[in-house]
Short mmCIF file of C-alpha atoms in Angstrom, two decimals:
data_model
loop_
_atom_site.label_atom_id
_atom_site.label_comp_id
_atom_site.label_asym_id
_atom_site.label_seq_id
_atom_site.Cartn_x
_atom_site.Cartn_y
_atom_site.Cartn_z
CA UNK A 1 136.80 112.43 311.38
CA UNK A 2 136.73 110.93 307.90
CA UNK A 3 136.60 107.25 309.01
CA UNK A 4 133.29 105.68 308.01
CA UNK A 5 132.23 108.47 305.70
CA UNK A 6 135.35 108.43 303.51
CA UNK A 7 134.50 107.99 299.87
CA UNK A 8 136.90 105.69 298.06
CA UNK A 9 139.43 106.83 295.50
CA UNK A 10 138.96 105.78 291.90
CA UNK A 11 140.63 102.50 291.07
CA UNK A 12 144.16 102.79 292.45
CA UNK A 13 147.03 102.19 290.03
CA UNK A 14 147.84 98.63 290.96
CA UNK A 15 151.55 99.10 291.50
CA UNK A 16 151.13 101.26 294.59
CA UNK A 17 151.70 99.00 297.57
CA UNK A 18 149.47 100.76 300.09
CA UNK A 19 146.43 102.99 300.23
CA UNK A 20 146.54 106.49 301.60
CA UNK A 21 145.51 106.68 305.24
CA UNK A 22 142.46 108.43 306.64
CA UNK A 23 144.89 110.53 308.66
CA UNK A 24 146.39 111.98 305.49
CA UNK A 25 142.99 112.76 304.03
CA UNK A 26 141.85 114.49 307.22
CA UNK A 27 145.05 116.51 307.36
CA UNK A 28 144.78 117.50 303.69
CA UNK A 29 141.12 118.49 303.90
CA UNK A 30 141.82 120.56 307.00
CA UNK A 31 144.54 122.54 305.14
CA UNK A 32 143.25 122.96 301.60
CA UNK A 33 145.30 126.03 300.71
CA UNK A 34 148.56 124.63 301.96
CA UNK A 35 147.98 121.43 299.95
CA UNK A 36 147.05 123.51 296.92
CA UNK A 37 150.23 125.59 297.13
CA UNK A 38 152.20 122.37 297.57
CA UNK A 39 150.44 120.95 294.53
CA UNK A 40 151.43 123.96 292.43
CA UNK A 41 155.01 123.26 293.45
CA UNK A 42 154.57 119.57 292.55
CA UNK A 43 153.38 120.45 289.05
CA UNK A 44 156.27 122.83 288.37
CA UNK A 45 158.77 120.36 289.79
CA UNK A 46 157.33 117.58 287.63
CA UNK A 47 157.82 119.81 284.58
CA UNK A 48 161.38 120.55 285.69
CA UNK A 49 162.17 116.86 286.15
CA UNK A 50 160.76 115.94 282.72
CA UNK A 51 162.83 118.67 281.05
CA UNK A 52 165.93 117.70 282.98
CA UNK A 53 165.51 114.08 281.87
CA UNK A 54 164.99 115.21 278.27
CA UNK A 55 168.19 117.27 278.42
CA UNK A 56 170.14 114.38 279.95
CA UNK A 57 169.11 111.86 277.27
CA UNK A 58 168.87 114.19 274.28
CA UNK A 59 170.04 111.68 271.70
CA UNK A 60 167.74 108.90 272.92
CA UNK A 61 165.16 108.48 270.13
CA UNK A 62 161.52 108.71 271.15
CA UNK A 63 162.17 110.39 274.49
CA UNK A 64 161.90 114.13 273.80
CA UNK A 65 158.68 113.51 271.85
CA UNK A 66 157.10 112.17 275.05
CA UNK A 67 158.75 114.31 277.72
CA UNK A 68 158.31 117.69 276.05
CA UNK A 69 154.47 117.50 275.75
CA UNK A 70 154.35 115.98 279.24
CA UNK A 71 156.31 118.95 280.63
CA UNK A 72 153.97 121.33 278.81
CA UNK A 73 150.97 119.69 280.40
CA UNK A 74 152.52 119.92 283.88
CA UNK A 75 153.11 123.64 283.28
CA UNK A 76 149.53 124.10 282.15
CA UNK A 77 148.32 122.52 285.39
CA UNK A 78 150.74 124.65 287.36
CA UNK A 79 149.23 127.76 285.77
CA UNK A 80 145.72 126.56 286.50
CA UNK A 81 146.47 125.94 290.20
CA UNK A 82 148.23 129.30 290.39
CA UNK A 83 145.10 131.03 289.04
CA UNK A 84 142.96 129.47 291.79
CA UNK A 85 145.53 130.39 294.43
CA UNK A 86 145.55 133.99 293.22
CA UNK A 87 141.76 134.17 293.13
CA UNK A 88 141.89 133.25 296.83
CA UNK A 89 144.49 135.85 297.72
CA UNK A 90 147.49 133.52 297.76
CA UNK A 91 150.62 133.01 295.68
CA UNK A 92 153.53 130.59 295.48
CA UNK A 93 154.61 130.87 299.10
CA UNK A 94 157.67 128.66 299.54
CA UNK A 95 156.83 125.52 301.54
CA UNK A 96 159.43 123.18 302.98
CA UNK A 97 159.05 119.98 300.94
CA UNK A 98 158.27 116.69 302.71
CA UNK A 99 160.98 113.98 302.53
CA UNK A 100 159.07 112.05 299.82
CA UNK A 101 160.71 113.29 296.59
CA UNK A 102 164.18 113.52 298.08
CA UNK A 103 164.15 109.97 299.46
CA UNK A 104 162.81 108.57 296.20
CA UNK A 105 165.48 110.45 294.23
CA UNK A 106 168.19 108.98 296.47
CA UNK A 107 167.06 105.53 295.36
CA UNK A 108 167.79 106.27 291.71
CA UNK A 109 170.94 104.32 290.87
CA UNK A 110 173.83 106.42 289.56
CA UNK A 111 175.14 104.32 286.68
CA UNK A 112 173.46 103.97 283.28
CA UNK A 113 171.23 102.42 282.07
CA UNK A 114 169.89 101.76 285.58
CA UNK A 115 169.69 105.49 286.23
CA UNK A 116 167.37 105.95 283.26
CA UNK A 117 165.12 103.06 284.28
CA UNK A 118 164.91 104.25 287.88
CA UNK A 119 164.18 107.81 286.79
CA UNK A 120 161.21 106.64 284.72
CA UNK A 121 159.91 104.46 287.56
CA UNK A 122 160.28 107.09 290.27
CA UNK A 123 158.51 109.71 288.16
CA UNK A 124 155.80 107.16 287.35
CA UNK A 125 155.28 106.25 291.01
CA UNK A 126 154.93 109.90 291.99
CA UNK A 127 152.30 110.33 289.27
CA UNK A 128 150.50 107.19 290.48
CA UNK A 129 150.43 108.46 294.08
CA UNK A 130 149.24 111.89 292.96
CA UNK A 131 146.49 110.16 291.02
CA UNK A 132 145.34 108.23 294.09
CA UNK A 133 145.43 111.27 296.37
CA UNK A 134 143.69 113.55 293.92
CA UNK A 135 140.98 110.93 293.55
CA UNK A 136 140.51 111.02 297.32
CA UNK A 137 140.44 114.81 297.38
CA UNK A 138 138.04 114.92 294.42
CA UNK A 139 135.67 112.52 296.19
CA UNK A 140 135.95 113.96 299.70
CA UNK A 141 136.83 117.64 299.51
CA UNK A 142 134.00 119.81 300.91
CA UNK A 143 135.39 122.70 298.84
CA UNK A 144 133.60 122.22 295.51
CA UNK A 145 136.00 124.29 293.38
CA UNK A 146 138.91 122.21 294.64
CA UNK A 147 137.03 118.93 294.24
CA UNK A 148 136.38 119.80 290.59
CA UNK A 149 139.99 120.86 290.07
CA UNK A 150 141.37 117.59 291.42
CA UNK A 151 138.80 115.59 289.47
CA UNK A 152 139.93 117.27 286.26
CA UNK A 153 143.64 116.89 286.91
CA UNK A 154 143.76 113.31 288.13
CA UNK A 155 143.20 111.73 284.73
CA UNK A 156 146.47 113.27 283.54
CA UNK A 157 148.35 111.84 286.50
CA UNK A 158 147.23 108.33 285.53
CA UNK A 159 148.12 109.01 281.90
CA UNK A 160 151.57 110.28 282.89
CA UNK A 161 152.16 107.12 284.92
CA UNK A 162 151.41 105.15 281.74
CA UNK A 163 153.78 107.31 279.70
CA UNK A 164 156.65 106.67 282.09
CA UNK A 165 155.76 102.98 282.19
CA UNK A 166 155.88 102.82 278.41
CA UNK A 167 159.18 104.71 278.23
CA UNK A 168 160.61 102.06 280.55
CA UNK A 169 159.01 99.08 278.83
CA UNK A 170 160.19 100.23 275.37
CA UNK A 171 163.79 100.21 276.58
CA UNK A 172 164.11 97.46 279.18
CA UNK A 173 163.02 93.84 279.62
CA UNK A 174 159.54 93.75 281.10
CA UNK A 175 160.69 91.49 283.96
CA UNK A 176 163.43 93.99 284.84
CA UNK A 177 160.95 96.86 284.85
CA UNK A 178 158.43 95.01 286.98
CA UNK A 179 161.00 93.83 289.49
CA UNK A 180 162.50 97.31 289.94
CA UNK A 181 159.02 98.84 290.09
CA UNK A 182 158.19 96.50 292.99
CA UNK A 183 161.36 97.52 294.82
CA UNK A 184 160.79 101.23 294.38
CA UNK A 185 157.08 100.94 295.16
CA UNK A 186 158.10 99.40 298.50
CA UNK A 187 160.34 102.40 299.18
CA UNK A 188 157.51 104.72 298.19
CA UNK A 189 154.99 103.01 300.45
CA UNK A 190 157.44 103.04 303.36
CA UNK A 191 158.02 106.81 303.10
CA UNK A 192 154.27 107.38 303.35
CA UNK A 193 153.66 104.88 306.13
CA UNK A 194 154.30 107.64 308.66
CA UNK A 195 152.27 110.82 308.31
CA UNK A 196 154.52 113.85 307.85
CA UNK A 197 153.54 116.57 310.34
CA UNK A 198 152.98 119.16 307.60
CA UNK A 199 150.07 118.83 305.16
CA UNK A 200 151.45 118.15 301.71
CA UNK A 201 150.34 116.29 298.59
CA UNK A 202 152.96 113.66 299.44
CA UNK A 203 153.09 113.96 303.22
CA UNK B 1 176.68 134.59 246.92
CA UNK B 2 173.72 136.29 248.62
CA UNK B 3 175.01 139.91 248.21
CA UNK B 4 172.71 141.89 245.91
CA UNK B 5 169.91 139.37 245.89
CA UNK B 6 169.48 139.18 249.70
CA UNK B 7 165.92 139.93 250.71
CA UNK B 8 165.71 142.10 253.82
CA UNK B 9 164.53 140.84 257.20
CA UNK B 10 161.27 142.15 258.57
CA UNK B 11 161.67 145.30 260.65
CA UNK B 12 164.52 144.54 263.03
CA UNK B 13 163.82 144.98 266.74
CA UNK B 14 165.39 148.38 267.20
CA UNK B 15 167.58 147.50 270.18
CA UNK B 16 169.86 145.20 268.20
CA UNK B 17 172.97 147.21 267.40
CA UNK B 18 173.93 145.55 264.14
CA UNK B 19 172.39 143.63 261.26
CA UNK B 20 173.28 140.05 260.51
CA UNK B 21 175.96 139.76 257.85
CA UNK B 22 175.58 138.26 254.40
CA UNK B 23 178.27 135.80 255.44
CA UNK B 24 176.04 134.39 258.19
CA UNK B 25 173.09 134.05 255.86
CA UNK B 26 175.16 132.26 253.24
CA UNK B 27 176.60 129.92 255.83
CA UNK B 28 173.15 129.18 257.29
CA UNK B 29 171.50 128.56 253.92
CA UNK B 30 174.33 126.25 252.92
CA UNK B 31 173.79 124.12 256.07
CA UNK B 32 170.03 124.04 256.61
CA UNK B 33 169.90 120.83 258.66
CA UNK B 34 172.70 121.83 260.99
CA UNK B 35 170.99 125.18 261.63
CA UNK B 36 167.68 123.39 262.16
CA UNK B 37 169.16 121.00 264.73
CA UNK B 38 170.80 123.95 266.41
CA UNK B 39 167.46 125.74 266.40
CA UNK B 40 165.77 122.76 268.11
CA UNK B 41 168.43 123.04 270.81
CA UNK B 42 167.82 126.80 271.07
CA UNK B 43 164.10 126.26 271.66
CA UNK B 44 164.64 123.65 274.36
CA UNK B 45 167.33 125.77 276.02
CA UNK B 46 165.03 128.81 275.96
CA UNK B 47 162.37 126.72 277.72
CA UNK B 48 164.95 125.56 280.25
CA UNK B 49 166.11 129.11 280.95
CA UNK B 50 162.53 130.38 281.43
CA UNK B 51 161.77 127.56 283.86
CA UNK B 52 165.03 128.09 285.71
CA UNK B 53 164.21 131.79 286.10
CA UNK B 54 160.71 130.95 287.29
CA UNK B 55 162.15 128.56 289.91
CA UNK B 56 164.70 131.13 291.06
CA UNK B 57 162.14 133.90 291.60
CA UNK B 58 159.15 131.81 292.67
CA UNK B 59 157.70 134.34 295.09
CA UNK B 60 157.97 137.26 292.66
CA UNK B 61 154.37 138.11 291.76
CA UNK B 62 153.50 138.19 288.08
CA UNK B 63 156.55 136.25 286.94
CA UNK B 64 155.45 132.61 286.81
CA UNK B 65 152.28 133.66 284.96
CA UNK B 66 154.47 134.96 282.13
CA UNK B 67 157.36 132.50 282.16
CA UNK B 68 155.36 129.28 282.37
CA UNK B 69 153.30 129.89 279.18
CA UNK B 70 156.45 131.20 277.49
CA UNK B 71 158.29 127.96 278.36
CA UNK B 72 155.34 125.95 277.03
CA UNK B 73 155.49 127.80 273.76
CA UNK B 74 159.24 127.18 273.42
CA UNK B 75 158.62 123.47 274.00
CA UNK B 76 155.88 123.46 271.38
CA UNK B 77 158.30 124.94 268.86
CA UNK B 78 160.95 122.47 269.90
CA UNK B 79 158.54 119.63 269.16
CA UNK B 80 157.63 121.15 265.82
CA UNK B 81 161.28 121.46 264.73
CA UNK B 82 161.94 117.92 265.97
CA UNK B 83 159.09 116.63 263.77
CA UNK B 84 160.64 118.21 260.69
CA UNK B 85 164.07 116.87 261.61
CA UNK B 86 162.65 113.37 261.98
CA UNK B 87 160.76 113.59 258.71
CA UNK B 88 164.15 114.26 257.10
CA UNK B 89 165.89 111.37 258.80
CA UNK B 90 167.60 113.37 261.53
CA UNK B 91 167.31 113.68 265.29
CA UNK B 92 168.75 115.80 268.09
CA UNK B 93 172.39 115.20 267.28
CA UNK B 94 174.47 117.04 269.87
CA UNK B 95 176.15 120.10 268.37
CA UNK B 96 178.89 122.09 270.09
CA UNK B 97 177.25 125.41 270.95
CA UNK B 98 178.77 128.65 269.60
CA UNK B 99 180.16 131.08 272.23
CA UNK B 100 177.08 133.37 271.98
CA UNK B 101 174.91 132.17 274.89
CA UNK B 102 177.84 131.50 277.20
CA UNK B 103 179.40 134.93 276.72
CA UNK B 104 176.05 136.66 277.21
CA UNK B 105 175.40 134.64 280.38
CA UNK B 106 178.79 135.69 281.76
CA UNK B 107 177.65 139.29 281.50
CA UNK B 108 174.72 138.72 283.85
CA UNK B 109 175.68 140.38 287.13
CA UNK B 110 175.69 138.09 290.16
CA UNK B 111 173.99 140.22 292.81
CA UNK B 112 170.25 140.93 292.97
CA UNK B 113 168.30 142.77 291.71
CA UNK B 114 170.81 143.34 288.90
CA UNK B 115 170.89 139.62 288.19
CA UNK B 116 167.16 139.59 287.55
CA UNK B 117 167.28 142.64 285.27
CA UNK B 118 170.22 141.25 283.28
CA UNK B 119 168.54 137.85 282.97
CA UNK B 120 165.45 139.45 281.42
CA UNK B 121 167.53 141.57 279.05
CA UNK B 122 169.81 138.75 277.92
CA UNK B 123 166.86 136.46 277.22
CA UNK B 124 165.13 139.32 275.40
CA UNK B 125 168.18 140.04 273.25
CA UNK B 126 168.49 136.39 272.25
CA UNK B 127 164.82 136.40 271.21
CA UNK B 128 165.36 139.62 269.26
CA UNK B 129 168.33 138.15 267.39
CA UNK B 130 166.44 134.94 266.67
CA UNK B 131 163.63 137.07 265.30
CA UNK B 132 165.98 138.91 262.95
CA UNK B 133 167.70 135.75 261.74
CA UNK B 134 164.49 133.81 261.27
CA UNK B 135 163.16 136.72 259.23
CA UNK B 136 166.22 136.44 257.02
CA UNK B 137 165.85 132.68 256.67
CA UNK B 138 162.12 133.00 255.99
CA UNK B 139 162.80 135.52 253.23
CA UNK B 140 165.84 133.86 251.68
CA UNK B 141 165.72 130.12 252.30
CA UNK B 142 165.38 128.17 249.04
CA UNK B 143 163.92 125.28 251.08
CA UNK B 144 160.22 126.14 251.15
CA UNK B 145 159.27 123.99 254.13
CA UNK B 146 161.97 125.66 256.21
CA UNK B 147 161.07 129.13 254.94
CA UNK B 148 157.47 128.57 256.07
CA UNK B 149 158.61 127.17 259.43
CA UNK B 150 160.79 130.19 260.19
CA UNK B 151 158.08 132.56 258.98
CA UNK B 152 155.63 130.99 261.42
CA UNK B 153 158.00 130.93 264.37
CA UNK B 154 159.47 134.40 264.10
CA UNK B 155 156.41 136.25 265.35
CA UNK B 156 156.74 134.46 268.70
CA UNK B 157 160.37 135.49 269.00
CA UNK B 158 159.37 139.15 268.71
CA UNK B 159 156.54 138.62 271.19
CA UNK B 160 158.91 136.93 273.63
CA UNK B 161 161.29 139.88 273.37
CA UNK B 162 158.35 142.12 274.37
CA UNK B 163 157.46 139.84 277.30
CA UNK B 164 160.99 140.05 278.69
CA UNK B 165 161.04 143.79 278.09
CA UNK B 166 157.80 144.19 280.01
CA UNK B 167 159.00 141.97 282.87
CA UNK B 168 161.99 144.30 283.17
CA UNK B 169 160.03 147.54 282.78
CA UNK B 170 157.45 146.50 285.40
CA UNK B 171 160.19 146.05 287.99
CA UNK B 172 162.92 148.58 287.17
CA UNK B 173 163.15 152.26 286.24
CA UNK B 174 162.83 152.63 282.48
CA UNK B 175 166.08 154.60 282.25
CA UNK B 176 167.90 151.78 284.07
CA UNK B 177 166.43 149.16 281.73
CA UNK B 178 167.30 151.14 278.60
CA UNK B 179 170.84 151.90 279.72
CA UNK B 180 171.58 148.25 280.60
CA UNK B 181 169.91 147.08 277.41
CA UNK B 182 172.28 149.31 275.44
CA UNK B 183 175.29 147.88 277.26
CA UNK B 184 174.25 144.26 276.74
CA UNK B 185 173.20 144.90 273.14
CA UNK B 186 176.77 146.11 272.53
CA UNK B 187 178.13 142.86 273.97
CA UNK B 188 175.66 140.89 271.84
CA UNK B 189 176.63 142.72 268.66
CA UNK B 190 180.33 142.26 269.39
CA UNK B 191 179.99 138.47 269.79
CA UNK B 192 178.38 138.28 266.36
CA UNK B 193 180.79 140.65 264.64
CA UNK B 194 183.04 137.69 263.84
CA UNK B 195 181.44 134.76 262.04
CA UNK B 196 181.80 131.56 264.03
CA UNK B 197 183.22 128.80 261.81
CA UNK B 198 180.28 126.46 262.49
CA UNK B 199 176.82 127.22 261.13
CA UNK B 200 174.50 127.98 264.05
CA UNK B 201 171.44 130.13 264.67
CA UNK B 202 173.68 132.42 266.71
CA UNK B 203 177.05 131.87 265.01
#
């Protein structure tokens, strides 16, 4: 049991409404390969979402310049995780995704410009949660190669949260951004309040 | 008129069935910004297609390792072209696409594994044509900054053709690849045999 011996995550991005449970950490540490495969999928999906957003808002000045390098970095991480998976005799086995991303996506409003704001915030929240969970894995994983991997990747997750925050803040009133961020952070925290039976980065 | 003074492209990838016409080169040189914007769109679309293919065939060993870095490189070029556009007071204005990509995509067979083979070949052919046309622009563009840009990008287009060729050859009989490549190269050449009224990289 992790309980008393759990090492804390690095400073949590303050907008996340709850901390990850010990139960999640225990589950993740007990299934390192499954979480790693899931993480590879998270990185490629994050790249896909960034590119999709860039395609949707092509004429929006200042967007492609941020989202294209961000997508490149997600792909770089994807390749890095894939290398480790291969070195351990695994590949990109398909894993049923937990409800997390789907439920968050359903909370993106359909009309513009709310859709754009929500898209930035949802992507930012996912990055913030990944940052917190990678910090926990980096501090607590008994598998040293994986601890180092997560340690090296988590800084980017925090940086990506900031990029999405800035994309939102450059285009919307700060009070509007903060208020919607609170609402969506509550949704995010609620999804994670029950541990999903399958070990995933966002279970 | 280009006619007699046209400088030749670098060695054309041998699978292309015809050479680009003088009319295309004249049209492209007369509309450098429109072609540049179109080229930015081509790079981002090429990244999108590579990622889409990677998502479709996730469990196929050896595919993501090639397509993910390829998509990153396309995005890097996209960013580079965007920088030049911005330095000249332009951005990603939406341009109606010429029929080229759509007609080629329609020739991709729907059932597997033919769909995979055709997808590799169509992407390869587009890279090969971009390589030929960038060679022409590099050699003939009176705008030195653009000539240098195309000169620097064209090597990747040829390399990407080879990557797609190898992806096909590693998974299908060589005779099957060559025969389908001939068929699709004929479609590709036919689309370009009539000059599209709007200046585009693949008009």
